[in-house]
mmCIF file of C-alpha atoms and ligand atoms in Angstrom:
data_model
loop_
_atom_site.group_PDB
_atom_site.id
_atom_site.type_symbol
_atom_site.label_atom_id
_atom_site.label_comp_id
_atom_site.label_asym_id
_atom_site.label_seq_id
_atom_site.Cartn_x
_atom_site.Cartn_y
_atom_site.Cartn_z
ATOM 1 C CA MET A 164 -5.646 -10.125 -5.337
ATOM 2 C CA ILE A 165 -5.128 -6.716 -3.929
ATOM 3 C CA ARG A 166 -7.856 -5.127 -2.062
ATOM 4 C CA LEU A 167 -8.245 -1.843 -0.200
ATOM 5 C CA HIS A 168 -11.022 -0.858 2.210
ATOM 6 C CA PHE A 169 -12.543 2.713 1.922
ATOM 7 C CA ASN A 170 -14.600 4.714 4.574
ATOM 8 C CA ARG A 171 -16.241 7.857 3.359
ATOM 9 C CA PRO A 172 -17.611 9.322 6.543
ATOM 10 C CA GLY A 173 -20.692 11.788 6.248
ATOM 11 C CA ASN A 174 -19.833 15.443 6.291
ATOM 12 C CA ARG A 175 -21.457 15.819 9.718
ATOM 13 C CA THR A 176 -18.867 13.395 11.211
ATOM 14 C CA GLY A 177 -15.970 15.808 10.458
ATOM 15 C CA ARG A 178 -13.788 12.880 9.687
ATOM 16 C CA GLN A 179 -11.744 12.545 6.519
ATOM 17 C CA PRO A 180 -12.394 9.870 4.054
ATOM 18 C CA SER A 181 -9.768 7.165 4.188
ATOM 19 C CA THR A 182 -8.442 3.948 2.649
ATOM 20 C CA TRP A 183 -6.449 1.020 4.104
ATOM 21 C CA LEU A 184 -4.861 -2.171 2.897
ATOM 22 C CA LEU A 185 -6.848 -5.267 3.226
ATOM 23 C CA ASP A 186 -4.999 -7.816 1.363
ATOM 24 C CA ALA A 187 -1.722 -6.794 -0.394
ATOM 25 C CA PRO A 188 1.879 -7.809 -0.729
ATOM 26 C CA ILE A 189 4.237 -5.607 1.328
ATOM 27 C CA PHE A 190 8.028 -5.425 1.402
ATOM 28 C CA THR A 191 9.730 -5.943 4.637
ATOM 29 C CA VAL A 192 12.760 -4.218 6.262
ATOM 30 C CA CYS A 193 15.064 -5.122 9.074
ATOM 31 C CA PRO A 194 15.261 -2.127 11.129
ATOM 32 C CA ASN A 195 18.520 -3.471 12.733
ATOM 33 C CA CYS A 196 20.670 -3.720 9.595
ATOM 34 C CA GLY A 197 18.399 -2.168 6.781
ATOM 35 C CA PHE A 198 18.262 -5.484 4.771
ATOM 36 C CA THR A 199 15.138 -5.628 2.643
ATOM 37 C CA PRO A 200 14.312 -9.183 1.848
ATOM 38 C CA PRO A 201 13.773 -9.922 -1.853
ATOM 39 C CA GLU A 202 10.384 -11.493 -1.409
ATOM 40 C CA ALA A 203 7.015 -9.743 -0.322
ATOM 41 C CA LEU A 204 4.986 -10.744 2.573
ATOM 42 C CA ARG A 205 1.164 -11.104 2.058
ATOM 43 C CA TYR A 206 -0.321 -8.592 4.468
ATOM 44 C CA VAL A 207 -4.029 -9.207 5.571
ATOM 45 C CA GLY A 208 -4.216 -7.016 8.542
ATOM 46 C CA SER A 209 -3.469 -8.173 12.012
ATOM 47 C CA ARG A 210 -4.833 -9.995 15.005
ATOM 48 C CA TYR A 211 -4.882 -7.267 17.702
ATOM 49 C CA GLY A 212 -2.142 -5.348 16.126
ATOM 50 C CA TYR A 213 0.096 -8.531 15.675
ATOM 51 C CA VAL A 214 0.948 -9.049 11.952
ATOM 52 C CA GLY A 215 3.810 -11.605 12.214
ATOM 53 C CA SER A 216 7.517 -11.969 12.379
ATOM 54 C CA PHE A 217 10.632 -13.164 10.583
ATOM 55 C CA THR A 218 14.439 -13.530 11.168
ATOM 56 C CA CYS A 219 16.773 -11.256 9.141
ATOM 57 C CA SER A 220 18.843 -13.400 6.808
ATOM 58 C CA ARG A 221 21.589 -10.880 6.910
ATOM 59 C CA CYS A 222 22.117 -9.832 10.553
ATOM 60 C CA GLY A 223 20.003 -12.795 12.215
ATOM 61 C CA ALA A 224 17.808 -10.246 14.223
ATOM 62 C CA ARG A 225 14.259 -11.438 15.116
ATOM 63 C CA ILE A 226 11.775 -8.769 13.576
ATOM 64 C CA GLY A 227 8.297 -8.478 15.004
ATOM 65 C CA ILE A 228 5.650 -6.758 12.617
ATOM 66 C CA THR A 229 2.816 -4.893 14.120
ATOM 67 C CA ASP A 230 0.006 -2.471 12.913
ATOM 68 C CA GLY A 231 -2.671 -0.288 14.370
ATOM 69 C CA ASP A 232 -5.170 -3.197 14.736
ATOM 70 C CA CYS A 233 -5.571 -3.511 10.897
ATOM 71 C CA ARG A 234 -4.773 0.038 10.341
ATOM 72 C CA PRO A 235 -1.537 1.854 9.158
ATOM 73 C CA PRO A 236 1.237 2.225 9.907
ATOM 74 C CA VAL A 237 2.867 -1.123 9.828
ATOM 75 C CA ARG A 238 5.827 -1.242 12.212
ATOM 76 C CA PHE A 239 9.004 -3.484 12.118
ATOM 77 C CA THR A 240 10.767 -3.861 15.428
ATOM 78 C CA ALA A 241 14.087 -5.624 15.814
ATOM 79 C CA ASP A 242 14.438 -7.855 18.965
ATOM 80 C CA VAL A 243 17.916 -6.493 19.774
ATOM 81 C CA PRO A 244 19.115 -3.932 22.452
ATOM 82 C CA GLY A 245 17.547 -0.577 21.629
ATOM 83 C CA GLN A 246 14.756 -2.214 19.771
ATOM 84 C CA PRO A 247 15.170 -0.316 16.603
ATOM 85 C CA GLN A 248 12.092 0.357 14.522
ATOM 86 C CA VAL A 249 11.018 1.306 11.069
ATOM 87 C CA SER A 250 7.485 1.790 9.902
ATOM 88 C CA PHE A 251 5.524 2.590 6.640
ATOM 89 C CA ILE A 252 2.087 3.841 5.632
ATOM 90 C CA TYR A 253 1.896 1.352 2.640
ATOM 91 C CA GLU A 254 -1.213 3.178 1.378
ATOM 92 C CA ASP A 255 1.030 6.296 0.783
ATOM 93 C CA VAL A 256 4.107 4.457 -0.477
ATOM 94 C CA TYR A 257 1.827 2.528 -2.837
ATOM 95 C CA ARG A 258 -0.343 5.613 -3.669
ATOM 96 C CA LEU A 259 -3.437 3.895 -2.684
ATOM 97 C CA ASN A 260 -4.628 6.633 -0.382
ATOM 98 C CA TRP A 261 -7.996 8.574 -0.897
ATOM 99 C CA ALA A 262 -6.358 11.512 -2.754
ATOM 100 C CA ASP A 263 -4.388 9.324 -5.176
ATOM 101 C CA LEU A 264 -7.365 7.093 -5.995
ATOM 102 C CA GLU A 265 -9.400 10.160 -6.768
ATOM 103 C CA ARG A 266 -6.667 11.585 -8.948
ATOM 104 C CA ALA A 267 -6.323 8.186 -10.869
ATOM 105 C CA GLY A 268 -10.168 8.196 -11.245
ATOM 106 C CA ALA A 269 -9.994 11.685 -12.714
ATOM 107 C CA ALA A 270 -7.401 10.562 -15.274
ATOM 108 C CA LEU A 271 -9.768 7.786 -16.257
ATOM 109 C CA ARG A 272 -12.805 10.032 -16.212
ATOM 110 C CA THR A 273 -14.639 7.689 -13.627
ATOM 111 C CA SER A 274 -14.467 6.969 -10.112
ATOM 112 C CA LEU A 275 -12.436 4.097 -8.701
ATOM 113 C CA ILE A 276 -14.259 4.340 -5.285
ATOM 114 C CA SER A 277 -17.810 3.253 -5.472
ATOM 115 C CA PRO A 278 -20.527 5.373 -3.948
ATOM 116 C CA GLY A 279 -21.593 4.669 -0.418
ATOM 117 C CA GLU A 280 -19.918 5.130 3.010
ATOM 118 C CA LYS A 281 -17.938 1.924 2.984
ATOM 119 C CA GLY A 282 -16.670 -0.685 0.502
ATOM 120 C CA TYR A 283 -13.657 -2.152 -1.335
ATOM 121 C CA VAL A 284 -11.484 -1.114 -4.232
ATOM 122 C CA ASP A 285 -10.315 -3.859 -6.594
ATOM 123 C CA VAL A 286 -6.839 -2.486 -7.268
ATOM 124 C CA GLU A 287 -5.896 -4.922 -10.156
ATOM 125 C CA ALA A 288 -9.019 -4.043 -11.860
ATOM 126 C CA ALA A 289 -8.180 -0.347 -11.400
ATOM 127 C CA LEU A 290 -4.714 -0.976 -12.705
ATOM 128 C CA ARG A 291 -5.968 -2.774 -15.739
ATOM 129 C CA ALA A 292 -8.162 0.331 -16.556
ATOM 130 C CA LEU A 293 -4.998 2.510 -16.203
ATOM 131 C CA GLU A 294 -2.983 0.466 -18.543
ATOM 132 C CA ALA A 295 -5.740 0.455 -21.077
ATOM 133 C CA GLU A 296 -5.871 4.246 -20.801
ATOM 134 C CA ILE A 297 -2.059 4.345 -21.306
ATOM 135 C CA ALA A 298 -2.222 2.108 -24.208
ATOM 136 C CA ARG A 299 -4.991 4.247 -25.784
ATOM 137 C CA LEU A 300 -2.939 7.326 -25.358
ATOM 138 C CA ASP A 301 0.110 5.484 -26.610
ATOM 139 C CA LEU A 302 2.213 6.809 -23.777
ATOM 140 C CA PRO A 303 5.874 5.691 -23.259
ATOM 141 C CA HIS A 304 6.422 3.770 -19.947
ATOM 142 C CA ALA A 305 7.735 6.016 -17.329
ATOM 143 C CA PRO A 306 9.145 4.311 -14.263
ATOM 144 C CA ALA A 307 7.998 5.934 -10.957
ATOM 145 C CA PRO A 308 10.604 7.059 -8.347
ATOM 146 C CA LEU A 309 10.331 5.489 -4.953
ATOM 147 C CA PRO A 310 10.171 7.351 -1.516
ATOM 148 C CA ASP A 311 13.312 7.596 0.409
ATOM 149 C CA GLY A 312 13.962 4.439 2.202
ATOM 150 C CA VAL A 313 11.976 2.275 -0.137
ATOM 151 C CA THR A 314 14.358 0.153 -2.238
ATOM 152 C CA TRP A 315 11.617 -1.973 -4.183
ATOM 153 C CA VAL A 316 7.974 -2.459 -4.349
ATOM 154 C CA PRO A 317 6.309 -5.811 -5.170
ATOM 155 C CA LEU A 318 5.296 -6.153 -8.844
ATOM 156 C CA PRO A 319 1.572 -5.475 -9.098
ATOM 157 C CA LEU A 320 2.056 -2.360 -7.155
ATOM 158 C CA ARG A 321 5.272 -1.393 -8.947
ATOM 159 C CA ALA A 322 3.140 -1.560 -12.055
ATOM 160 C CA TRP A 323 0.433 0.831 -10.353
ATOM 161 C CA LEU A 324 3.092 3.345 -9.288
ATOM 162 C CA ASP A 325 4.491 3.349 -12.970
ATOM 163 C CA ALA A 326 0.939 3.597 -14.400
ATOM 164 C CA LEU A 327 0.164 6.736 -12.312
ATOM 165 C CA HIS A 328 3.452 8.294 -13.183
ATOM 166 C CA THR A 329 3.108 7.619 -16.733
ATOM 167 C CA LEU A 330 -0.321 9.223 -16.828
ATOM 168 C CA GLY A 331 1.041 12.121 -14.960
ATOM 169 C CA VAL A 332 -1.201 11.554 -11.970
HETATM 170 ZN ZN1 ZN B 1617 19.084 -7.425 9.689
#
């Protein structure tokens, strides 16, 4: 299951609507040697900013994973001299930010974000709707380019990126 939380603050607050991952697979990166393990990590937020850790299977560095107390970005820090870091806003890499969801909803002539100030987006249900629209339009599959520094994206999200790209979103 891939879930996203959204917050649509009232106009009076002056804050922008936002989305953030609640439960999703993330790719990980070793900031010491650049290795990206071939398996995803299930990200379900953090406890006071601590997400988890792993040992790089290529260089042996211990990598700590932190976030902004369940908010982006997710940061990888290698426990080696200099403490090299790399961080990602997965909502942007995965195109699950507010603007992309609004564009995807427009392509489907519906809204993927329910009314109300707060709630959740079921990304897999949204993906099924996009794929049904692609099938209806009989569009050829178009693989989406990935941002710089990203070598792979776990499968349901890879399909999401490709579906948006295929629909010209
Ligand atoms: Zn490494």
